[in-house]
N, CA and C of each residue as an Amber inpcrd file, in Angstrom:
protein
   267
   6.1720000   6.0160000 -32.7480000   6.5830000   4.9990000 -31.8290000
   6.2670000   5.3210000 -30.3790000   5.9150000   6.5960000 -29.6260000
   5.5990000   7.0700000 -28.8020000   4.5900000   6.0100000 -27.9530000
   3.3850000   6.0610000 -28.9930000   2.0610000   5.1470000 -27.9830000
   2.8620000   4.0510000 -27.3860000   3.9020000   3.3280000 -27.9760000
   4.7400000   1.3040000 -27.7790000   5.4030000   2.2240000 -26.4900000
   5.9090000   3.1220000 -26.0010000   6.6810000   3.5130000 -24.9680000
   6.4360000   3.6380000 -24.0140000   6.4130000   2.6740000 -22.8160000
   5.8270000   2.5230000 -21.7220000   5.9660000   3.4040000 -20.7700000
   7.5840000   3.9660000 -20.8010000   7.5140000   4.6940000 -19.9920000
   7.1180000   6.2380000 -20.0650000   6.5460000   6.4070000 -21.0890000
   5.8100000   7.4090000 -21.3560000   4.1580000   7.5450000 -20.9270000
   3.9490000   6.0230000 -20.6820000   2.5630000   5.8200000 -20.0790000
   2.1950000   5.9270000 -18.9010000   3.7130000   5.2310000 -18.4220000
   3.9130000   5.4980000 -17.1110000   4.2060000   6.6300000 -16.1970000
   4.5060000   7.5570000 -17.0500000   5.0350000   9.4970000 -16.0560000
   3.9970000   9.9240000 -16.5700000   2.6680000   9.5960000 -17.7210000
   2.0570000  10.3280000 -17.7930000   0.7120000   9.8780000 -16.6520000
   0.6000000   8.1850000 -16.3340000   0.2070000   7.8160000 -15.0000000
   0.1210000   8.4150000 -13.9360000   1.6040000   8.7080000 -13.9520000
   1.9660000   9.8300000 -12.6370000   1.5190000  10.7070000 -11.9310000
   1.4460000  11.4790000 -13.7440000   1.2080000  12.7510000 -13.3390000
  -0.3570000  12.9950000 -12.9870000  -0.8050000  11.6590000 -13.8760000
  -2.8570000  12.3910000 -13.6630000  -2.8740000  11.6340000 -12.1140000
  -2.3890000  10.9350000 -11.4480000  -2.3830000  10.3530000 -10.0080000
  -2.1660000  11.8220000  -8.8500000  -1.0820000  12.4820000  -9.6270000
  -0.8330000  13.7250000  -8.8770000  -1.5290000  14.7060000  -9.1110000
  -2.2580000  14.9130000 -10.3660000  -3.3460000  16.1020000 -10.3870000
  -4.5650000  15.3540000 -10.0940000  -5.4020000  14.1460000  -9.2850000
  -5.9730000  13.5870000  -8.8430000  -7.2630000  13.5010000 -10.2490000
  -6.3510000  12.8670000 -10.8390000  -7.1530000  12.1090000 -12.1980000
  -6.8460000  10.8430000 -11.9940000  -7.9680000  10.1620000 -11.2400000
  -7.4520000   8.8740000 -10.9070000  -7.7580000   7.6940000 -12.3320000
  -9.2570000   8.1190000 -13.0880000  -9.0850000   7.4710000 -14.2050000
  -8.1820000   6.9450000 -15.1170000  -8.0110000   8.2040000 -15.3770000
  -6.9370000   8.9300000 -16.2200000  -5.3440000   7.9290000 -15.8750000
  -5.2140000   8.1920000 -14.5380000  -4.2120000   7.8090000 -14.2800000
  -4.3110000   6.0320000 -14.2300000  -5.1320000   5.2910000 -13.9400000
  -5.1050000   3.9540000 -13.7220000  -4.8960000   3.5670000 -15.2460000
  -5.9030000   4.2330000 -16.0120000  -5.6390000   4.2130000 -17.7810000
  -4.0070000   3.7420000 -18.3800000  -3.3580000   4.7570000 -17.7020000
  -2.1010000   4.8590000 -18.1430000  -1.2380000   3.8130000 -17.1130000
  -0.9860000   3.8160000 -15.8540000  -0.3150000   3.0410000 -15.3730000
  -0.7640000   1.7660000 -15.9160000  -2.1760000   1.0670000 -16.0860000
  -1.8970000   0.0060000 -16.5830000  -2.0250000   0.0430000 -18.0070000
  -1.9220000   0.8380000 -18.9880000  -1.2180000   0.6310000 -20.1650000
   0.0930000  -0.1100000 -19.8540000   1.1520000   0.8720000 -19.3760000
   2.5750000   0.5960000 -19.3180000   2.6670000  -0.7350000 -18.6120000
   2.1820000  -1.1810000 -17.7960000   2.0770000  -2.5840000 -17.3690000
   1.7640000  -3.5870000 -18.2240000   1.0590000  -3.4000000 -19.3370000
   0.5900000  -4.2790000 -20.4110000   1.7010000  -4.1000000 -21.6440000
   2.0860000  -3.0850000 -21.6540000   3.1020000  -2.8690000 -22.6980000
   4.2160000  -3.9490000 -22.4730000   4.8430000  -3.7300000 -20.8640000
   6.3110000  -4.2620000 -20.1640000   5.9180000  -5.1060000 -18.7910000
   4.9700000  -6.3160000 -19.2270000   4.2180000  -7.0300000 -17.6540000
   5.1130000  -7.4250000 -16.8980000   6.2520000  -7.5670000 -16.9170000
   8.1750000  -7.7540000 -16.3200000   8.4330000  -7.0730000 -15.5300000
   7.8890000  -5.6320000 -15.4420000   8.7220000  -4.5430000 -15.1020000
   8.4290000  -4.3920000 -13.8070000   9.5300000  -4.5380000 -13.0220000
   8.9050000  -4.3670000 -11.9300000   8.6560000  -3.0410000 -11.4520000
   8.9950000  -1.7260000 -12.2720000   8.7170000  -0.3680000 -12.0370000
   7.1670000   0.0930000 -11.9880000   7.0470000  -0.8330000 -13.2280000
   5.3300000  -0.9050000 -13.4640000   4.0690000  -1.2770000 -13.0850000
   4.8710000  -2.4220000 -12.5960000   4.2970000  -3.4030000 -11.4740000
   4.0550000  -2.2490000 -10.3540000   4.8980000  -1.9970000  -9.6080000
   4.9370000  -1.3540000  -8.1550000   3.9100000  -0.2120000  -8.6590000
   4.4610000   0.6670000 -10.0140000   3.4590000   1.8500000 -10.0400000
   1.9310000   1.6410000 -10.0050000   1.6070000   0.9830000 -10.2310000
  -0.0720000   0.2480000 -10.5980000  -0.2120000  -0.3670000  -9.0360000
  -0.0790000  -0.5570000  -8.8030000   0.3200000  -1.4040000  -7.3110000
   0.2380000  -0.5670000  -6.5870000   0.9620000   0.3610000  -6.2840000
   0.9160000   1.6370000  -4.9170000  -0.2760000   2.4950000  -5.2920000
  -0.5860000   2.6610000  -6.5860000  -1.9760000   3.6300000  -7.1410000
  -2.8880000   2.7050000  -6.5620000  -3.2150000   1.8500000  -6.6180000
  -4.1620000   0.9150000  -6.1760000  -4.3900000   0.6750000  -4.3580000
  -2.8190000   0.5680000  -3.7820000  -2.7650000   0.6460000  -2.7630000
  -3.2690000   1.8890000  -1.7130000  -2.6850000   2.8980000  -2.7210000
  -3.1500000   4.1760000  -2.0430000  -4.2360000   4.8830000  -2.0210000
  -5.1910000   4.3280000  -3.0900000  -6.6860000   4.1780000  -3.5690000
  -8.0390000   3.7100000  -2.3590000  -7.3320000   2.4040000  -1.3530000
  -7.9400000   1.6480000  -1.2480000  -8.1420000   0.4080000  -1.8200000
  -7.4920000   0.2370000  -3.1130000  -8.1010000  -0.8260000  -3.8200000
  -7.3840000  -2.3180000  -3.6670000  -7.4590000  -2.6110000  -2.5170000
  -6.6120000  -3.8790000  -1.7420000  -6.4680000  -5.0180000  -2.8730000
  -7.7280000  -4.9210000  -3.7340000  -8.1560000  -6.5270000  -4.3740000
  -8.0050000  -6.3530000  -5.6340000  -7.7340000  -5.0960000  -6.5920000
  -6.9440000  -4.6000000  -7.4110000  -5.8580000  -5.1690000  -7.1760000
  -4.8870000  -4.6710000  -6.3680000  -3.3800000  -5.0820000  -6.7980000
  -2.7740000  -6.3000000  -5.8960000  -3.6850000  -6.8290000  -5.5530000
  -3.1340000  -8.5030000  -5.1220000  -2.5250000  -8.9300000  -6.0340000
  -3.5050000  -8.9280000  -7.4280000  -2.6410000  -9.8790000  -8.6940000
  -1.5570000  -9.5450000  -8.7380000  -1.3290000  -8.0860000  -8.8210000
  -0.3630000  -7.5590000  -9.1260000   1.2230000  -7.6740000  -8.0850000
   0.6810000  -7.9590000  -6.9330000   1.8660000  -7.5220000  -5.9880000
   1.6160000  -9.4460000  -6.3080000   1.6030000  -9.6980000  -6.2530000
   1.6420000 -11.2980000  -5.7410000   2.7510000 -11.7350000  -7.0190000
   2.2990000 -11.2360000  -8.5680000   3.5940000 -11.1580000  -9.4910000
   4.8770000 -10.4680000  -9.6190000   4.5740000  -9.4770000  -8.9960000
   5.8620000  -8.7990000  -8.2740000   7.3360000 -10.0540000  -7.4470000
   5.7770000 -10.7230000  -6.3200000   6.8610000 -11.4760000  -5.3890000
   6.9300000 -12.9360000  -6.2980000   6.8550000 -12.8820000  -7.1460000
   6.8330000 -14.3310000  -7.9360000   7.9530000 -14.4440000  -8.5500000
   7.8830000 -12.9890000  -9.8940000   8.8720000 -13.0010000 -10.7570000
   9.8110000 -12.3630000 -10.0810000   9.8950000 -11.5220000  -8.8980000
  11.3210000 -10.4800000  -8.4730000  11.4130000 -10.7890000  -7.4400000
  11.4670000 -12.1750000  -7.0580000  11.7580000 -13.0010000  -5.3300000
  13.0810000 -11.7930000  -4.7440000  14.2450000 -11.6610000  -5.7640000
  15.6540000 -11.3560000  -5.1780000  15.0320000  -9.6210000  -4.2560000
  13.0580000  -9.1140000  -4.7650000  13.2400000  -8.1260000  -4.4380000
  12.2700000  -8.2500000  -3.3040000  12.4030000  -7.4100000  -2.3820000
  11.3780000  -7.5340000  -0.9210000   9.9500000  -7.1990000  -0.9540000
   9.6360000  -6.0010000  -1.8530000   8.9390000  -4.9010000  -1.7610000
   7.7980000  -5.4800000  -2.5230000   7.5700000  -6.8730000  -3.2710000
   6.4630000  -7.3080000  -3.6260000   5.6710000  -8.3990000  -2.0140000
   6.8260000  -8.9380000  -1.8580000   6.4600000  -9.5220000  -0.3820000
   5.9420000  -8.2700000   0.8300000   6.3730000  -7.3910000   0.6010000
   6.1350000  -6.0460000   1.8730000   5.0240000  -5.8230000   1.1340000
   4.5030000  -5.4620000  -0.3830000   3.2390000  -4.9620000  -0.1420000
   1.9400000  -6.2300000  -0.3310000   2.2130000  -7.2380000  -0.5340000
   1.6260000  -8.6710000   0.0280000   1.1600000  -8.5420000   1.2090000
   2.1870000  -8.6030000   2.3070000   1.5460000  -8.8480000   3.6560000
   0.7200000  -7.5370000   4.2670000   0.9390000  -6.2930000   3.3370000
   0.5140000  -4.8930000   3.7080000  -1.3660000  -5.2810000   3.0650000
  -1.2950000  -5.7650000   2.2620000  -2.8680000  -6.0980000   1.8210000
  -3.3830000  -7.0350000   2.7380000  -2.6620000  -8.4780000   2.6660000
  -3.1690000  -8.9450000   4.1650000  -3.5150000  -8.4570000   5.8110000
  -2.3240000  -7.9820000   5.8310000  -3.0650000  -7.0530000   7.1310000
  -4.3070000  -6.4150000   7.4020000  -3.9770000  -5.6230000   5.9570000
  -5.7920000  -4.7890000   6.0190000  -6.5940000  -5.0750000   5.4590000
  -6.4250000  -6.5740000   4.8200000  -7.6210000  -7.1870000   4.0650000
  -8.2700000  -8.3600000   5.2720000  -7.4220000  -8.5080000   5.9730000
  -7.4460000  -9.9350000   6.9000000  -7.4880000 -11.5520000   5.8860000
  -6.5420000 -10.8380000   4.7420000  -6.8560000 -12.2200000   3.8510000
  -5.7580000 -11.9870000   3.1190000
């Protein structure tokens, strides 16, 4: 049952992000995003990897469902206007 466990996809995301396996790591963060597309843990994790990447146009989709489905939360709107800023779009 291990592989269905997202959040096992997700710390193992983590960790290849922190030993600068970025493959590796996008592999896994968006596994766990596909496993639990709700989550907003998952969401953000795939989202800040992307953000912190450079990859502005990567996680638009992503932050933009963030501020869709989790309005009550800020931090999909904060990293929205954080891509706009440095996207100019």
């Amino acid at each position: 049952g291990l592989p269905e466990r997202a959040r096992i996809h997700y710390n193992l995301g983590l960790i290849y992000a922190f030993q600068q396996n970025m493959a590796a790591a996008e592999d896994k963060l968006r596994a766990a995003l596909n496993l639990e597309p709700q989550s907003l843990d998952f969401q953000y994790g795939l989202a800040d990897f992307y953000l912190k990447s450079g990859q502005f146009e990567k996680a638009r989709p992503i932050v933009e469902d963030m501020a869709s489905m989790h309005p009550e939360n800020p931090i999909g709107a904060q990293m929205l206007n954080f891509i706009k800023t440095n996207t100019g779009r």
